[in-house]
């Protein structure tokens, strides 16, 4: 019986570790690529994320915005509008910072919670990866 406890602990630890490391590598697959965000109200928009830049195309209104990406961890990153993009959004202050937290990873998408330093609301959305 005394041997059983360490074995159970080791098995539980290994399963937890495999799940944790598997999720981390899945999250990393979403650091770059082309994504689509469906929206019934504003029209779909496309995100292209490469390196520390993210370009967003709002198809319905024909606007393109550029953001600087800063990964804080595997599941949290911030977006700061590039200089030229700030003027596209009059409600964005000059020091605008958007924080994105990846809550759940699926095979071809992830669920994110978005907040900012200029809006009290938090938004949950699903982002679909369409290309690497």
PDB file of C-alpha atoms in Angstrom:
ATOM      1  CA  UNK A   1       0.000   0.000   0.000  1.00  0.00           C
ATOM      2  CA  UNK A   2       2.876   2.411   0.703  1.00  0.00           C
ATOM      3  CA  UNK A   3       4.205   1.881  -2.817  1.00  0.00           C
ATOM      4  CA  UNK A   4       0.788   2.702  -4.294  1.00  0.00           C
ATOM      5  CA  UNK A   5       0.726   6.367  -3.200  1.00  0.00           C
ATOM      6  CA  UNK A   6       4.016   7.347  -4.899  1.00  0.00           C
ATOM      7  CA  UNK A   7       2.969   5.492  -8.062  1.00  0.00           C
ATOM      8  CA  UNK A   8      -0.394   7.255  -8.158  1.00  0.00           C
ATOM      9  CA  UNK A   9       1.258  10.613  -7.539  1.00  0.00           C
ATOM     10  CA  UNK A  10       3.827   9.989 -10.287  1.00  0.00           C
ATOM     11  CA  UNK A  11       1.140   8.894 -12.754  1.00  0.00           C
ATOM     12  CA  UNK A  12      -1.025  11.926 -11.963  1.00  0.00           C
ATOM     13  CA  UNK A  13       1.977  14.256 -12.284  1.00  0.00           C
ATOM     14  CA  UNK A  14       2.965  12.786 -15.660  1.00  0.00           C
ATOM     15  CA  UNK A  15      -0.568  13.077 -17.030  1.00  0.00           C
ATOM     16  CA  UNK A  16      -0.816  16.679 -15.833  1.00  0.00           C
ATOM     17  CA  UNK A  17       2.599  17.518 -17.327  1.00  0.00           C
ATOM     18  CA  UNK A  18       1.761  15.973 -20.690  1.00  0.00           C
ATOM     19  CA  UNK A  19      -1.508  17.894 -20.824  1.00  0.00           C
ATOM     20  CA  UNK A  20       0.179  21.158 -19.840  1.00  0.00           C
ATOM     21  CA  UNK A  21       3.020  20.816 -22.339  1.00  0.00           C
ATOM     22  CA  UNK A  22       0.624  19.718 -25.086  1.00  0.00           C
ATOM     23  CA  UNK A  23      -1.517  22.821 -24.527  1.00  0.00           C
ATOM     24  CA  UNK A  24       1.555  25.066 -24.583  1.00  0.00           C
ATOM     25  CA  UNK A  25       2.709  23.768 -27.952  1.00  0.00           C
ATOM     26  CA  UNK A  26      -0.853  24.130 -29.295  1.00  0.00           C
ATOM     27  CA  UNK A  27      -0.953  27.735 -28.107  1.00  0.00           C
ATOM     28  CA  UNK A  28       2.363  28.457 -29.807  1.00  0.00           C
ATOM     29  CA  UNK A  29       0.830  27.378 -33.133  1.00  0.00           C
ATOM     30  CA  UNK A  30      -1.341  30.501 -32.926  1.00  0.00           C
ATOM     31  CA  UNK A  31       1.512  33.004 -32.542  1.00  0.00           C
ATOM     32  CA  UNK A  32       1.708  33.559 -36.286  1.00  0.00           C
ATOM     33  CA  UNK A  33      -0.429  32.993 -39.345  1.00  0.00           C
ATOM     34  CA  UNK A  34      -3.601  34.211 -40.978  1.00  0.00           C
ATOM     35  CA  UNK A  35      -6.812  34.259 -38.942  1.00  0.00           C
ATOM     36  CA  UNK A  36     -10.474  35.066 -39.506  1.00  0.00           C
ATOM     37  CA  UNK A  37     -12.767  36.579 -36.894  1.00  0.00           C
ATOM     38  CA  UNK A  38     -16.452  36.179 -37.786  1.00  0.00           C
ATOM     39  CA  UNK A  39     -18.758  39.050 -36.845  1.00  0.00           C
ATOM     40  CA  UNK A  40     -22.437  39.425 -37.647  1.00  0.00           C
ATOM     41  CA  UNK A  41     -22.477  43.121 -36.768  1.00  0.00           C
ATOM     42  CA  UNK A  42     -19.185  44.521 -38.081  1.00  0.00           C
ATOM     43  CA  UNK A  43     -18.473  41.997 -40.816  1.00  0.00           C
ATOM     44  CA  UNK A  44     -15.656  39.472 -40.668  1.00  0.00           C
ATOM     45  CA  UNK A  45     -12.136  40.663 -40.277  1.00  0.00           C
ATOM     46  CA  UNK A  46      -8.821  39.080 -41.143  1.00  0.00           C
ATOM     47  CA  UNK A  47      -5.724  39.084 -38.949  1.00  0.00           C
ATOM     48  CA  UNK A  48      -2.220  38.439 -40.242  1.00  0.00           C
ATOM     49  CA  UNK A  49       0.271  37.984 -37.407  1.00  0.00           C
ATOM     50  CA  UNK A  50       3.982  37.616 -38.160  1.00  0.00           C
ATOM     51  CA  UNK A  51       6.812  38.316 -35.746  1.00  0.00           C
ATOM     52  CA  UNK A  52       5.925  41.340 -33.642  1.00  0.00           C
ATOM     53  CA  UNK A  53       3.381  42.781 -36.139  1.00  0.00           C
ATOM     54  CA  UNK A  54      -0.310  42.142 -36.490  1.00  0.00           C
ATOM     55  CA  UNK A  55      -2.292  43.538 -39.407  1.00  0.00           C
ATOM     56  CA  UNK A  56      -6.085  43.582 -39.164  1.00  0.00           C
ATOM     57  CA  UNK A  57      -8.326  44.016 -42.213  1.00  0.00           C
ATOM     58  CA  UNK A  58     -11.905  45.029 -41.449  1.00  0.00           C
ATOM     59  CA  UNK A  59     -13.534  43.816 -44.654  1.00  0.00           C
ATOM     60  CA  UNK A  60     -16.930  45.499 -44.286  1.00  0.00           C
ATOM     61  CA  UNK A  61     -15.551  49.007 -43.833  1.00  0.00           C
ATOM     62  CA  UNK A  62     -12.312  48.544 -45.774  1.00  0.00           C
ATOM     63  CA  UNK A  63      -9.958  49.566 -42.961  1.00  0.00           C
ATOM     64  CA  UNK A  64      -6.505  48.140 -42.299  1.00  0.00           C
ATOM     65  CA  UNK A  65      -4.830  48.610 -38.906  1.00  0.00           C
ATOM     66  CA  UNK A  66      -1.327  47.642 -37.789  1.00  0.00           C
ATOM     67  CA  UNK A  67      -0.476  46.647 -34.218  1.00  0.00           C
ATOM     68  CA  UNK A  68       2.779  45.884 -32.431  1.00  0.00           C
ATOM     69  CA  UNK A  69       2.577  42.480 -30.692  1.00  0.00           C
ATOM     70  CA  UNK A  70       4.336  41.783 -27.386  1.00  0.00           C
ATOM     71  CA  UNK A  71       3.988  38.239 -26.030  1.00  0.00           C
ATOM     72  CA  UNK A  72       3.959  38.276 -22.209  1.00  0.00           C
ATOM     73  CA  UNK A  73       3.602  34.482 -21.915  1.00  0.00           C
ATOM     74  CA  UNK A  74       2.415  31.600 -24.084  1.00  0.00           C
ATOM     75  CA  UNK A  75      -1.208  32.609 -23.518  1.00  0.00           C
ATOM     76  CA  UNK A  76      -1.082  36.400 -23.036  1.00  0.00           C
ATOM     77  CA  UNK A  77      -0.041  39.109 -25.475  1.00  0.00           C
ATOM     78  CA  UNK A  78      -0.548  42.830 -25.845  1.00  0.00           C
ATOM     79  CA  UNK A  79      -1.312  44.911 -28.913  1.00  0.00           C
ATOM     80  CA  UNK A  80      -0.261  48.526 -29.268  1.00  0.00           C
ATOM     81  CA  UNK A  81      -1.556  50.377 -32.343  1.00  0.00           C
ATOM     82  CA  UNK A  82       1.206  51.480 -34.699  1.00  0.00           C
ATOM     83  CA  UNK A  83       1.495  55.248 -35.171  1.00  0.00           C
ATOM     84  CA  UNK A  84      -0.528  55.408 -38.382  1.00  0.00           C
ATOM     85  CA  UNK A  85      -3.265  53.166 -36.969  1.00  0.00           C
ATOM     86  CA  UNK A  86      -4.030  55.351 -33.942  1.00  0.00           C
ATOM     87  CA  UNK A  87      -5.657  58.004 -36.112  1.00  0.00           C
ATOM     88  CA  UNK A  88      -8.005  55.382 -37.638  1.00  0.00           C
ATOM     89  CA  UNK A  89      -9.640  54.909 -34.249  1.00  0.00           C
ATOM     90  CA  UNK A  90     -10.444  58.265 -32.643  1.00  0.00           C
ATOM     91  CA  UNK A  91     -11.514  56.649 -29.366  1.00  0.00           C
ATOM     92  CA  UNK A  92      -8.079  55.030 -28.932  1.00  0.00           C
ATOM     93  CA  UNK A  93      -5.838  57.137 -26.681  1.00  0.00           C
ATOM     94  CA  UNK A  94      -2.231  57.602 -27.781  1.00  0.00           C
ATOM     95  CA  UNK A  95      -1.128  55.121 -25.123  1.00  0.00           C
ATOM     96  CA  UNK A  96      -3.750  52.504 -26.115  1.00  0.00           C
ATOM     97  CA  UNK A  97      -2.909  48.984 -25.006  1.00  0.00           C
ATOM     98  CA  UNK A  98      -5.039  45.945 -25.775  1.00  0.00           C
ATOM     99  CA  UNK A  99      -4.447  42.786 -23.742  1.00  0.00           C
ATOM    100  CA  UNK A 100      -5.404  39.386 -25.136  1.00  0.00           C
ATOM    101  CA  UNK A 101      -5.597  36.269 -22.993  1.00  0.00           C
ATOM    102  CA  UNK A 102      -5.993  32.914 -24.759  1.00  0.00           C
ATOM    103  CA  UNK A 103      -8.486  30.949 -22.676  1.00  0.00           C
ATOM    104  CA  UNK A 104      -8.940  27.774 -24.689  1.00  0.00           C
ATOM    105  CA  UNK A 105      -7.198  26.177 -27.645  1.00  0.00           C
ATOM    106  CA  UNK A 106      -9.064  24.054 -30.181  1.00  0.00           C
ATOM    107  CA  UNK A 107      -7.792  22.264 -33.270  1.00  0.00           C
ATOM    108  CA  UNK A 108      -8.177  25.226 -35.671  1.00  0.00           C
ATOM    109  CA  UNK A 109      -9.191  28.074 -33.378  1.00  0.00           C
ATOM    110  CA  UNK A 110      -8.835  29.581 -29.953  1.00  0.00           C
ATOM    111  CA  UNK A 111     -11.068  31.460 -27.534  1.00  0.00           C
ATOM    112  CA  UNK A 112      -9.690  34.781 -26.343  1.00  0.00           C
ATOM    113  CA  UNK A 113     -10.623  37.373 -23.745  1.00  0.00           C
ATOM    114  CA  UNK A 114      -9.763  40.910 -24.858  1.00  0.00           C
ATOM    115  CA  UNK A 115      -9.464  43.926 -22.564  1.00  0.00           C
ATOM    116  CA  UNK A 116      -7.868  47.346 -22.888  1.00  0.00           C
ATOM    117  CA  UNK A 117      -6.655  50.320 -20.903  1.00  0.00           C
ATOM    118  CA  UNK A 118      -9.290  52.599 -22.491  1.00  0.00           C
ATOM    119  CA  UNK A 119     -12.502  50.545 -22.230  1.00  0.00           C
ATOM    120  CA  UNK A 120     -14.041  48.891 -19.184  1.00  0.00           C
ATOM    121  CA  UNK A 121     -15.603  46.058 -21.176  1.00  0.00           C
ATOM    122  CA  UNK A 122     -14.020  42.680 -21.801  1.00  0.00           C
ATOM    123  CA  UNK A 123     -14.820  40.761 -24.950  1.00  0.00           C
ATOM    124  CA  UNK A 124     -14.710  37.033 -25.588  1.00  0.00           C
ATOM    125  CA  UNK A 125     -14.332  35.840 -29.162  1.00  0.00           C
ATOM    126  CA  UNK A 126     -13.249  32.828 -31.176  1.00  0.00           C
ATOM    127  CA  UNK A 127     -10.384  33.295 -33.636  1.00  0.00           C
ATOM    128  CA  UNK A 128     -10.026  30.797 -36.507  1.00  0.00           C
ATOM    129  CA  UNK A 129      -6.648  30.049 -38.069  1.00  0.00           C
ATOM    130  CA  UNK A 130      -6.899  29.792 -41.858  1.00  0.00           C
ATOM    131  CA  UNK A 131      -3.183  29.685 -42.869  1.00  0.00           C
ATOM    132  CA  UNK A 132       0.233  29.231 -41.272  1.00  0.00           C
TER     133      UNK A 132
END
